[in-house]
């Protein structure tokens, strides 16, 4: 089993605008909640749809008066903030490792109740672009933790606990899946039993200086859903498979471009690409890639039926957040499976909001050109288009550092180190890979050769034999996609091959 070795890629924010903050009514009893001094970054209004504004608040972390019980030296005392639903900690240098733990607790906007302490996954930016790629070398990237979904909240407290010996035991000697899950911290972790981690003050200078510079907390409001955002499927029901209906209203130029790349599959402005039968999918394959197919592939193509896929317009992407152009790789030889490490406390009807949060976090906090994953899947098995460029095209993502070329990245929303993924989500991974890999003639049960773009397992230029359906940890020393999801990949390969008719 591999340990976790952090390698960070992150981002510069857009220009900040200081705004006064009006605190909500009252904090929970006995918990101070001073107003935060906040920088809020909003979407560019020239190309943003009015129904999905969204925003990001940035709060610099400060030295804390040393708390012997918890060991925290950096963080934020409890405070009232503008409403948000997703958070993460960001720092200046994308190559700097965070040797320590980040814990947060938040106050629910509806009830005023504070949560227990939760761990935030600190090893995240290995999901990013390949080293020396234009995206990684843009000069805008930052180091960061995974995003954590907390639901609608209006208060927050943070503490950072450095590890005493980053070169010895700890995160690098643990088994994948043992750490980093954003679960509630136990009494031994919480130190003071859930109370404040100490006032802001001088802290321990040596321990603070050992942490990455410029650490800040980013609080993300994913914006409101469009009117077509789907309701949560009923228990036991399959995801809806018919939604070719275009969204009404004026589309921006960027939204038209993001939709037009799927025009061979659905009309402009469609919110969902419907599923096809096996025969319809084979006919579509010939129409899409006919001249590139061999005679044998044309006579008997091995491809799974196309599953229903919610488009970017379907999950209400603000297309002004991403870079305007689309970047492609030459083909798709393999699929890497991930988890988002964002926690499991969400309903399927909230999944579009989570994706908008990931998208804003990736682009505005980490500085990537777009959301990193090519596809996302929620716990109900619903599939979503990720990075823009066309679901049937070989879009180059930022999901597996060193192996983003000639691959596609699929993220199951949630954390699966200690929790099993739903059977619906696993089935959706099999259905999606059967179709996506089938477009390029790949057998899900075979291996393929990939060339590393550089990472902590394989040096740049190394040729590696990789399973056509692999987990993130196969290409990078990380716990992703979590041990419980990783164990499901064998059955995913078998099911995907069956869907392809093999």
Short mmCIF file of C-alpha atoms in Angstrom, two decimals:
data_model
loop_
_atom_site.label_atom_id
_atom_site.label_comp_id
_atom_site.label_asym_id
_atom_site.label_seq_id
_atom_site.Cartn_x
_atom_site.Cartn_y
_atom_site.Cartn_z
CA UNK A 1 0.00 0.00 0.00
CA UNK A 2 1.28 3.40 -0.84
CA UNK A 3 1.61 6.31 1.50
CA UNK A 4 0.50 9.76 0.66
CA UNK A 5 3.04 12.13 -0.78
CA UNK A 6 1.72 15.58 -1.38
CA UNK A 7 2.57 17.47 -4.50
CA UNK A 8 0.65 20.68 -4.78
CA UNK A 9 -0.74 22.60 -7.67
CA UNK A 10 -2.96 25.57 -6.98
CA UNK A 11 -3.71 29.10 -8.07
CA UNK A 12 -3.83 32.83 -8.05
CA UNK A 13 -7.18 34.46 -7.51
CA UNK A 14 -8.87 37.01 -9.60
CA UNK A 15 -8.51 40.60 -8.43
CA UNK A 16 -10.02 41.07 -4.98
CA UNK A 17 -12.66 43.53 -4.02
CA UNK A 18 -13.00 44.42 -0.36
CA UNK A 19 -16.61 44.51 0.73
CA UNK A 20 -18.23 45.33 4.06
CA UNK A 21 -19.84 42.30 5.65
CA UNK A 22 -23.20 42.42 7.35
CA UNK A 23 -23.28 39.67 9.98
CA UNK A 24 -26.34 37.41 10.19
CA UNK A 25 -28.62 37.68 13.16
CA UNK A 26 -26.89 35.81 15.95
CA UNK A 27 -24.25 33.24 16.58
CA UNK A 28 -25.02 30.14 18.57
CA UNK A 29 -25.04 30.61 22.31
CA UNK A 30 -21.68 30.89 23.97
CA UNK A 31 -19.71 31.15 20.71
CA UNK A 32 -18.20 34.47 19.69
CA UNK A 33 -18.65 35.38 16.03
CA UNK A 34 -16.84 38.55 15.06
CA UNK A 35 -17.36 39.88 11.56
CA UNK A 36 -14.56 38.81 9.25
CA UNK A 37 -12.34 41.09 7.23
CA UNK A 38 -12.99 39.52 3.87
CA UNK A 39 -11.94 39.87 0.25
CA UNK A 40 -14.76 38.76 -2.03
CA UNK A 41 -14.16 37.73 -5.62
CA UNK A 42 -17.22 37.67 -7.87
CA UNK A 43 -17.73 36.41 -11.39
CA UNK A 44 -17.14 38.84 -14.23
CA UNK A 45 -20.57 40.31 -14.81
CA UNK A 46 -20.08 40.90 -18.54
CA UNK A 47 -20.50 37.21 -19.39
CA UNK A 48 -22.18 35.72 -16.31
CA UNK A 49 -25.80 34.63 -16.18
CA UNK A 50 -27.78 36.57 -13.61
CA UNK A 51 -29.20 33.39 -12.04
CA UNK A 52 -25.80 31.93 -11.14
CA UNK A 53 -23.70 34.75 -9.64
CA UNK A 54 -21.61 32.91 -7.04
CA UNK A 55 -18.74 34.39 -5.06
CA UNK A 56 -15.61 33.51 -3.10
CA UNK A 57 -14.61 35.06 0.22
CA UNK A 58 -10.91 34.91 1.17
CA UNK A 59 -9.85 35.14 4.82
CA UNK A 60 -6.11 35.14 5.62
CA UNK A 61 -5.22 32.63 8.34
CA UNK A 62 -3.56 34.15 11.38
CA UNK A 63 -1.25 32.85 14.11
CA UNK A 64 -3.21 31.51 17.08
CA UNK A 65 -2.34 31.71 20.72
CA UNK A 66 -0.87 28.25 21.21
CA UNK A 67 -3.48 25.76 22.40
CA UNK A 68 -1.67 22.90 24.13
CA UNK A 69 -4.68 20.61 23.83
CA UNK A 70 -5.10 20.83 20.06
CA UNK A 71 -1.63 21.96 18.95
CA UNK A 72 -3.09 24.52 16.52
CA UNK A 73 -0.76 27.41 15.63
CA UNK A 74 -2.57 28.98 12.66
CA UNK A 75 -6.23 29.51 11.86
CA UNK A 76 -9.25 31.67 12.51
CA UNK A 77 -11.31 32.12 15.65
CA UNK A 78 -15.12 31.69 15.30
CA UNK A 79 -16.61 34.40 13.13
CA UNK A 80 -19.67 35.42 11.14
CA UNK A 81 -19.25 35.48 7.37
CA UNK A 82 -21.32 35.85 4.24
CA UNK A 83 -23.29 32.68 3.46
CA UNK A 84 -21.25 29.93 1.76
CA UNK A 85 -21.53 26.17 1.15
CA UNK A 86 -18.02 24.92 0.28
CA UNK A 87 -14.58 25.76 1.66
CA UNK A 88 -10.89 25.05 1.22
CA UNK A 89 -7.51 26.36 2.36
CA UNK A 90 -5.22 27.86 -0.28
CA UNK A 91 -1.56 28.99 -0.18
CA UNK A 92 0.88 30.79 -2.46
CA UNK A 93 3.38 28.19 -3.68
CA UNK A 94 1.88 25.26 -5.62
CA UNK A 95 5.02 23.20 -4.97
CA UNK A 96 4.85 23.66 -1.18
CA UNK A 97 3.61 20.71 0.87
CA UNK A 98 1.31 21.22 3.83
CA UNK A 99 2.80 19.01 6.56
CA UNK A 100 -0.05 19.03 9.00
CA UNK A 101 -3.79 18.84 9.48
CA UNK A 102 -6.50 21.34 8.65
CA UNK A 103 -9.68 21.19 10.70
CA UNK A 104 -12.82 23.30 10.40
CA UNK A 105 -16.17 23.68 12.02
CA UNK A 106 -19.03 25.68 10.58
CA UNK A 107 -22.34 27.19 11.66
CA UNK A 108 -25.49 26.18 9.77
CA UNK A 109 -27.24 29.24 8.36
CA UNK A 110 -30.69 27.77 9.01
CA UNK A 111 -30.31 26.62 12.61
CA UNK A 112 -27.36 28.52 14.04
CA UNK A 113 -25.86 25.23 15.25
CA UNK A 114 -22.11 24.64 15.06
CA UNK A 115 -20.75 21.38 13.69
CA UNK A 116 -18.04 19.29 15.31
CA UNK A 117 -14.48 19.62 14.00
CA UNK A 118 -13.95 18.07 10.58
CA UNK A 119 -10.69 17.22 8.81
CA UNK A 120 -10.08 18.71 5.37
CA UNK A 121 -8.12 16.57 2.89
CA UNK A 122 -4.75 18.31 2.58
CA UNK A 123 -3.39 16.29 -0.37
CA UNK A 124 -5.37 17.51 -3.35
CA UNK A 125 -3.51 19.37 -6.03
CA UNK A 126 -1.97 16.18 -7.43
CA UNK A 127 -5.30 16.16 -9.27
CA UNK A 128 -3.91 19.07 -11.28
CA UNK A 129 -2.25 19.76 -14.60
CA UNK A 130 0.96 18.04 -15.70
CA UNK A 131 4.23 19.74 -14.64
CA UNK A 132 5.57 22.15 -17.27
CA UNK A 133 2.26 22.14 -19.15
CA UNK A 134 0.90 25.57 -20.14
CA UNK A 135 -1.83 25.25 -17.52
CA UNK A 136 0.59 24.42 -14.71
CA UNK A 137 3.12 27.04 -15.87
CA UNK A 138 0.55 29.82 -16.21
CA UNK A 139 1.88 31.65 -13.14
CA UNK A 140 -1.59 31.75 -11.61
CA UNK A 141 -1.72 28.41 -9.78
CA UNK A 142 -1.65 27.93 -6.00
CA UNK A 143 -1.38 25.11 -3.52
CA UNK A 144 -4.63 24.03 -1.87
CA UNK A 145 -6.54 21.47 0.16
CA UNK A 146 -9.49 19.56 -1.24
CA UNK A 147 -12.78 21.45 -1.19
CA UNK A 148 -15.15 20.44 1.60
CA UNK A 149 -18.91 20.69 1.15
CA UNK A 150 -20.55 21.93 4.37
CA UNK A 151 -23.95 23.10 3.17
CA UNK A 152 -25.33 26.59 3.63
CA UNK A 153 -23.35 28.16 6.48
CA UNK A 154 -22.73 31.62 7.89
CA UNK A 155 -20.03 31.02 10.49
CA UNK A 156 -16.63 29.34 10.46
CA UNK A 157 -13.64 28.45 12.64
CA UNK A 158 -10.35 26.98 11.37
CA UNK A 159 -7.23 25.51 12.93
CA UNK A 160 -4.04 24.22 11.34
CA UNK A 161 -2.03 21.66 13.30
CA UNK A 162 1.52 21.24 11.95
CA UNK A 163 3.24 17.87 12.09
CA UNK A 164 6.36 17.89 14.28
CA UNK A 165 8.46 15.84 11.85
CA UNK A 166 7.30 16.06 8.21
CA UNK A 167 10.25 13.96 7.09
CA UNK A 168 9.47 11.09 9.44
CA UNK A 169 6.26 9.28 10.23
CA UNK A 170 2.80 10.63 9.65
CA UNK A 171 1.17 11.31 6.31
CA UNK A 172 3.93 9.75 4.19
CA UNK A 173 3.91 6.51 6.14
CA UNK A 174 0.15 5.98 6.32
CA UNK A 175 -1.82 3.63 4.17
CA UNK A 176 -4.04 5.08 1.44
CA UNK A 177 -7.45 5.94 2.82
CA UNK A 178 -6.32 6.17 6.46
CA UNK A 179 -6.12 9.95 6.51
CA UNK A 180 -7.55 12.87 4.68
CA UNK A 181 -11.20 11.85 4.82
CA UNK A 182 -13.27 14.91 5.79
CA UNK A 183 -15.00 13.12 8.64
CA UNK A 184 -15.75 14.39 12.12
CA UNK A 185 -12.68 14.46 14.35
CA UNK A 186 -12.87 12.28 17.45
CA UNK A 187 -12.33 13.52 20.98
CA UNK A 188 -8.60 12.80 20.84
CA UNK A 189 -8.34 14.90 17.70
CA UNK A 190 -10.54 17.73 18.86
CA UNK A 191 -8.41 18.46 21.89
CA UNK A 192 -10.65 20.86 23.73
CA UNK A 193 -13.75 18.89 22.83
CA UNK A 194 -15.06 21.22 20.15
CA UNK A 195 -14.37 24.56 21.77
CA UNK A 196 -12.43 27.40 20.17
CA UNK A 197 -8.82 26.58 19.39
CA UNK A 198 -7.40 29.64 21.10
CA UNK A 199 -7.37 33.35 20.34
CA UNK A 200 -5.48 34.95 17.50
CA UNK A 201 -2.05 36.09 18.55
CA UNK A 202 1.64 35.43 18.18
CA UNK A 203 1.42 31.62 18.06
CA UNK A 204 4.61 29.61 17.73
CA UNK A 205 6.81 31.38 15.17
CA UNK A 206 8.88 28.31 14.27
CA UNK A 207 5.85 26.11 13.68
CA UNK A 208 4.02 28.80 11.70
CA UNK A 209 7.05 29.41 9.48
CA UNK A 210 7.18 25.68 8.66
CA UNK A 211 3.74 25.92 7.04
CA UNK A 212 3.23 27.14 3.45
CA UNK A 213 3.24 30.92 3.10
CA UNK A 214 0.12 32.91 2.34
CA UNK A 215 -2.39 30.46 3.76
CA UNK A 216 -5.99 31.63 3.52
CA UNK A 217 -9.47 30.17 3.83
CA UNK A 218 -11.64 30.41 0.72
CA UNK A 219 -15.40 30.23 1.30
CA UNK A 220 -17.36 29.47 -1.87
CA UNK A 221 -20.95 30.35 -2.63
CA UNK A 222 -21.72 28.21 -5.71
CA UNK A 223 -24.55 30.47 -6.83
CA UNK A 224 -28.20 29.68 -7.42
CA UNK A 225 -29.42 26.85 -9.62
CA UNK A 226 -31.04 27.43 -12.98
CA UNK A 227 -34.75 26.61 -13.26
CA UNK A 228 -34.02 23.28 -14.95
CA UNK A 229 -31.90 21.84 -12.12
CA UNK A 230 -33.22 18.33 -11.59
CA UNK A 231 -34.96 17.04 -8.53
CA UNK A 232 -33.40 14.18 -6.64
CA UNK A 233 -34.30 10.78 -8.18
CA UNK A 234 -36.66 8.64 -6.12
CA UNK A 235 -35.13 5.80 -4.13
CA UNK A 236 -34.31 2.94 -6.50
CA UNK A 237 -35.08 4.97 -9.62
CA UNK A 238 -32.65 5.32 -12.50
CA UNK A 239 -31.46 8.80 -13.49
CA UNK A 240 -33.68 10.54 -16.02
CA UNK A 241 -32.77 9.76 -19.60
CA UNK A 242 -34.65 12.37 -21.58
CA UNK A 243 -33.79 16.05 -21.49
CA UNK A 244 -32.87 17.30 -24.92
CA UNK A 245 -34.85 20.45 -24.17
CA UNK A 246 -32.70 23.56 -24.63
CA UNK A 247 -32.68 26.09 -21.80
CA UNK A 248 -34.64 29.20 -22.62
CA UNK A 249 -33.12 32.65 -22.37
CA UNK A 250 -30.20 34.45 -23.94
CA UNK A 251 -26.93 32.51 -24.10
CA UNK A 252 -23.62 34.30 -23.83
CA UNK A 253 -20.93 33.70 -26.43
CA UNK A 254 -19.02 31.49 -23.98
CA UNK A 255 -22.15 29.47 -23.17
CA UNK A 256 -22.86 28.99 -26.87
CA UNK A 257 -19.30 27.78 -27.44
CA UNK A 258 -19.49 25.30 -24.55
CA UNK A 259 -22.78 23.95 -25.88
CA UNK A 260 -21.85 23.94 -29.56
CA UNK A 261 -19.05 21.40 -29.05
CA UNK A 262 -21.80 18.86 -28.27
CA UNK A 263 -23.86 19.82 -31.34
CA UNK A 264 -23.30 16.42 -32.99
CA UNK A 265 -25.18 14.89 -30.07
CA UNK A 266 -27.83 17.43 -28.99
CA UNK A 267 -29.27 20.81 -30.04
CA UNK A 268 -27.61 24.03 -28.92
CA UNK A 269 -28.55 24.88 -25.34
CA UNK A 270 -29.53 21.34 -24.33
CA UNK A 271 -29.37 20.67 -20.60
CA UNK A 272 -28.90 16.92 -20.95
CA UNK A 273 -27.55 14.52 -23.54
CA UNK A 274 -30.02 11.61 -23.57
CA UNK A 275 -29.05 7.96 -23.42
CA UNK A 276 -29.01 5.82 -26.56
CA UNK A 277 -29.59 2.15 -27.21
CA UNK A 278 -26.66 -0.07 -28.18
CA UNK A 279 -27.64 0.06 -31.87
CA UNK A 280 -28.11 3.84 -31.81
CA UNK A 281 -24.71 4.24 -30.18
CA UNK A 282 -22.99 2.10 -32.84
CA UNK A 283 -24.62 4.16 -35.58
CA UNK A 284 -23.51 7.36 -33.86
CA UNK A 285 -19.95 6.03 -33.55
CA UNK A 286 -19.76 5.54 -37.32
CA UNK A 287 -21.11 9.05 -37.92
CA UNK A 288 -18.66 10.60 -35.44
CA UNK A 289 -15.49 8.67 -36.23
CA UNK A 290 -16.27 6.69 -39.37
CA UNK A 291 -13.14 7.56 -41.41
CA UNK A 292 -10.89 6.73 -38.44
CA UNK A 293 -12.39 3.28 -37.81
CA UNK A 294 -10.91 0.09 -39.21
CA UNK A 295 -13.11 -2.24 -41.27
CA UNK A 296 -13.35 -4.57 -38.28
CA UNK A 297 -14.41 -1.71 -35.97
CA UNK A 298 -17.05 -0.62 -38.45
CA UNK A 299 -18.35 -4.19 -38.80
CA UNK A 300 -18.36 -4.92 -35.04
CA UNK A 301 -17.64 -1.91 -32.88
CA UNK A 302 -17.16 -2.61 -29.17
CA UNK A 303 -18.82 0.30 -27.44
CA UNK A 304 -21.25 0.62 -24.55
CA UNK A 305 -24.61 2.36 -25.00
CA UNK A 306 -24.24 6.09 -24.47
CA UNK A 307 -25.48 7.02 -20.98
CA UNK A 308 -27.46 10.15 -20.20
CA UNK A 309 -25.12 13.06 -19.35
CA UNK A 310 -26.08 16.39 -17.76
CA UNK A 311 -24.39 19.15 -19.74
CA UNK A 312 -22.58 22.14 -18.31
CA UNK A 313 -25.67 24.16 -19.09
CA UNK A 314 -27.68 21.58 -17.19
CA UNK A 315 -25.70 22.16 -13.99
CA UNK A 316 -25.70 25.94 -14.60
CA UNK A 317 -22.00 26.53 -15.25
CA UNK A 318 -20.97 30.18 -15.34
CA UNK A 319 -18.91 30.02 -18.51
CA UNK A 320 -17.16 33.30 -17.73
CA UNK A 321 -15.05 31.57 -15.04
CA UNK A 322 -13.10 29.33 -17.43
CA UNK A 323 -10.56 30.18 -20.11
CA UNK A 324 -12.19 30.69 -23.47
CA UNK A 325 -10.44 28.08 -25.60
CA UNK A 326 -10.67 24.29 -25.41
CA UNK A 327 -7.60 22.05 -25.14
CA UNK A 328 -7.57 18.55 -26.59
CA UNK A 329 -5.33 15.53 -26.49
CA UNK A 330 -4.95 13.18 -29.46
CA UNK A 331 -6.97 10.22 -28.18
CA UNK A 332 -8.27 8.54 -25.00
CA UNK A 333 -6.30 5.44 -24.04
CA UNK A 334 -7.33 5.17 -20.39
CA UNK A 335 -9.75 6.48 -17.77
CA UNK A 336 -8.62 7.51 -14.28
CA UNK A 337 -11.21 7.23 -11.50
CA UNK A 338 -11.17 9.72 -8.61
CA UNK A 339 -13.20 10.79 -5.61
CA UNK A 340 -13.64 14.50 -4.90
CA UNK A 341 -12.71 14.05 -1.19
CA UNK A 342 -15.39 16.64 -0.40
CA UNK A 343 -17.40 14.60 2.10
CA UNK A 344 -20.59 12.57 1.71
CA UNK A 345 -23.05 14.90 3.41
CA UNK A 346 -24.98 15.93 0.32
CA UNK A 347 -28.21 14.97 -1.43
CA UNK A 348 -28.32 14.15 -5.13
CA UNK A 349 -30.44 17.25 -5.78
CA UNK A 350 -27.52 19.30 -4.42
CA UNK A 351 -24.96 17.73 -6.79
CA UNK A 352 -25.17 20.55 -9.39
CA UNK A 353 -24.40 23.03 -6.59
CA UNK A 354 -21.39 20.97 -5.51
CA UNK A 355 -20.12 20.90 -9.10
CA UNK A 356 -20.51 24.66 -9.42
CA UNK A 357 -18.56 24.94 -6.16
CA UNK A 358 -15.75 22.67 -7.43
CA UNK A 359 -15.68 24.64 -10.69
CA UNK A 360 -15.35 27.99 -8.93
CA UNK A 361 -12.77 26.58 -6.50
CA UNK A 362 -10.68 25.11 -9.33
CA UNK A 363 -10.76 28.26 -11.45
CA UNK A 364 -10.82 31.10 -8.92
CA UNK A 365 -8.97 29.60 -5.96
CA UNK A 366 -6.57 27.13 -7.60
CA UNK A 367 -6.18 29.08 -10.86
CA UNK A 368 -6.87 26.23 -13.28
CA UNK A 369 -8.27 26.96 -16.73
CA UNK A 370 -11.53 25.09 -15.97
CA UNK A 371 -12.86 22.41 -13.66
CA UNK A 372 -10.24 19.65 -13.59
CA UNK A 373 -12.35 16.51 -14.13
CA UNK A 374 -13.76 15.49 -17.50
CA UNK A 375 -16.84 13.93 -15.88
CA UNK A 376 -18.43 13.77 -12.43
CA UNK A 377 -20.88 11.23 -11.00
CA UNK A 378 -23.12 11.70 -7.95
CA UNK A 379 -24.23 9.06 -5.45
CA UNK A 380 -27.46 8.49 -7.40
CA UNK A 381 -25.48 7.54 -10.50
CA UNK A 382 -26.17 10.71 -12.47
CA UNK A 383 -23.35 11.66 -14.86
CA UNK A 384 -22.28 15.27 -15.45
CA UNK A 385 -20.11 16.90 -18.11
CA UNK A 386 -17.00 18.39 -16.52
CA UNK A 387 -14.28 20.30 -18.37
CA UNK A 388 -15.66 22.05 -21.46
CA UNK A 389 -14.81 20.88 -24.96
CA UNK A 390 -17.37 18.20 -25.79
CA UNK A 391 -18.19 14.92 -24.05
CA UNK A 392 -17.41 12.82 -27.14
CA UNK A 393 -14.09 14.58 -27.76
CA UNK A 394 -10.66 13.91 -26.17
CA UNK A 395 -10.65 16.96 -23.88
CA UNK A 396 -7.44 17.33 -21.86
CA UNK A 397 -8.27 17.60 -18.18
CA UNK A 398 -6.38 18.35 -14.97
CA UNK A 399 -7.08 15.30 -12.83
CA UNK A 400 -4.03 13.00 -12.65
CA UNK A 401 -0.76 14.90 -12.50
CA UNK A 402 1.61 13.34 -15.02
CA UNK A 403 -1.08 11.44 -16.93
CA UNK A 404 -3.56 13.98 -18.29
CA UNK A 405 -2.54 13.36 -21.91
CA UNK A 406 -4.48 10.65 -23.75
CA UNK A 407 -6.72 9.99 -20.74
CA UNK A 408 -10.05 11.07 -19.27
CA UNK A 409 -10.77 11.79 -15.61
CA UNK A 410 -13.95 10.66 -13.84
CA UNK A 411 -14.69 11.84 -10.30
CA UNK A 412 -17.29 10.26 -8.03
CA UNK A 413 -18.60 13.02 -5.76
CA UNK A 414 -17.82 12.15 -2.14
CA UNK A 415 -15.11 10.59 0.04
CA UNK A 416 -14.53 6.85 -0.21
CA UNK A 417 -11.64 5.99 2.07
CA UNK A 418 -13.87 4.45 4.72
CA UNK A 419 -17.31 4.63 3.11
CA UNK A 420 -18.42 2.39 0.24
CA UNK A 421 -19.61 4.11 -2.93
CA UNK A 422 -23.24 3.48 -3.90
CA UNK A 423 -23.97 0.71 -6.37
CA UNK A 424 -25.57 3.32 -8.64
CA UNK A 425 -22.37 5.35 -8.74
CA UNK A 426 -20.25 2.27 -9.50
CA UNK A 427 -22.65 1.24 -12.27
CA UNK A 428 -22.47 4.75 -13.73
CA UNK A 429 -18.65 4.60 -13.83
CA UNK A 430 -18.91 1.31 -15.77
CA UNK A 431 -21.51 2.69 -18.19
CA UNK A 432 -19.56 5.90 -18.80
CA UNK A 433 -16.21 4.18 -19.35
CA UNK A 434 -17.80 1.56 -21.65
CA UNK A 435 -19.01 4.37 -23.89
CA UNK A 436 -16.14 6.86 -23.61
CA UNK A 437 -13.38 4.25 -24.04
CA UNK A 438 -15.39 2.54 -26.77
CA UNK A 439 -15.30 5.75 -28.82
CA UNK A 440 -11.55 5.13 -29.09
CA UNK A 441 -11.59 1.34 -29.41
CA UNK A 442 -10.28 0.61 -25.90
CA UNK A 443 -10.93 -2.65 -24.05
CA UNK A 444 -11.71 -1.93 -20.37
CA UNK A 445 -10.15 -5.24 -19.26
CA UNK A 446 -6.79 -4.63 -20.96
CA UNK A 447 -3.70 -2.53 -20.26
CA UNK A 448 -2.28 0.32 -22.30
CA UNK A 449 1.00 2.23 -22.51
CA UNK A 450 1.12 5.82 -21.25
CA UNK A 451 4.03 8.26 -21.02
CA UNK A 452 4.43 10.14 -17.75
CA UNK A 453 4.42 13.91 -17.83
CA UNK A 454 6.16 13.93 -14.44
CA UNK A 455 4.98 13.03 -10.95
CA UNK A 456 6.00 11.36 -7.69
CA UNK A 457 5.69 7.78 -8.98
CA UNK A 458 7.06 8.05 -12.51
CA UNK A 459 9.63 10.51 -13.84
CA UNK A 460 8.79 12.59 -16.87
CA UNK A 461 9.18 10.57 -20.06
CA UNK A 462 8.79 7.17 -18.38
CA UNK A 463 6.63 4.74 -20.35
CA UNK A 464 4.19 2.96 -18.04
CA UNK A 465 1.87 0.00 -18.59
CA UNK A 466 -1.42 1.06 -17.03
CA UNK A 467 -4.82 -0.58 -16.79
CA UNK A 468 -7.27 1.00 -19.21
CA UNK A 469 -9.49 1.77 -16.20
CA UNK A 470 -7.17 2.86 -13.38
CA UNK A 471 -7.47 4.64 -10.06
CA UNK A 472 -5.71 7.95 -9.44
CA UNK A 473 -3.29 6.18 -7.09
CA UNK A 474 -2.03 4.05 -10.00
CA UNK A 475 -0.50 7.15 -11.57
CA UNK A 476 0.38 9.20 -8.49
CA UNK A 477 1.27 8.37 -4.87
CA UNK A 478 -2.05 9.33 -3.27
CA UNK A 479 -4.97 7.73 -1.46
CA UNK A 480 -7.41 8.83 -4.19
CA UNK A 481 -9.96 7.50 -5.13
CA UNK A 482 -10.22 6.12 -1.61
CA UNK A 483 -9.73 2.47 -0.71
CA UNK A 484 -13.42 1.55 -0.86
CA UNK A 485 -13.91 2.93 -4.37
CA UNK A 486 -10.57 1.57 -5.58
CA UNK A 487 -11.68 -1.95 -4.62
CA UNK A 488 -14.67 -1.58 -6.95
CA UNK A 489 -12.59 -0.96 -10.06
CA UNK A 490 -12.18 -4.65 -10.86
CA UNK A 491 -15.95 -5.05 -11.14
CA UNK A 492 -16.14 -1.76 -13.08
CA UNK A 493 -13.75 -3.19 -15.70
CA UNK A 494 -15.78 -6.38 -16.06
CA UNK A 495 -19.10 -4.54 -16.29
CA UNK A 496 -17.74 -2.00 -18.79
CA UNK A 497 -16.44 -4.80 -21.01
CA UNK A 498 -19.84 -6.49 -20.85
CA UNK A 499 -21.57 -3.23 -21.79
CA UNK A 500 -19.25 -3.05 -24.80
CA UNK A 501 -20.36 -6.51 -25.90
CA UNK A 502 -17.06 -8.23 -25.17
#
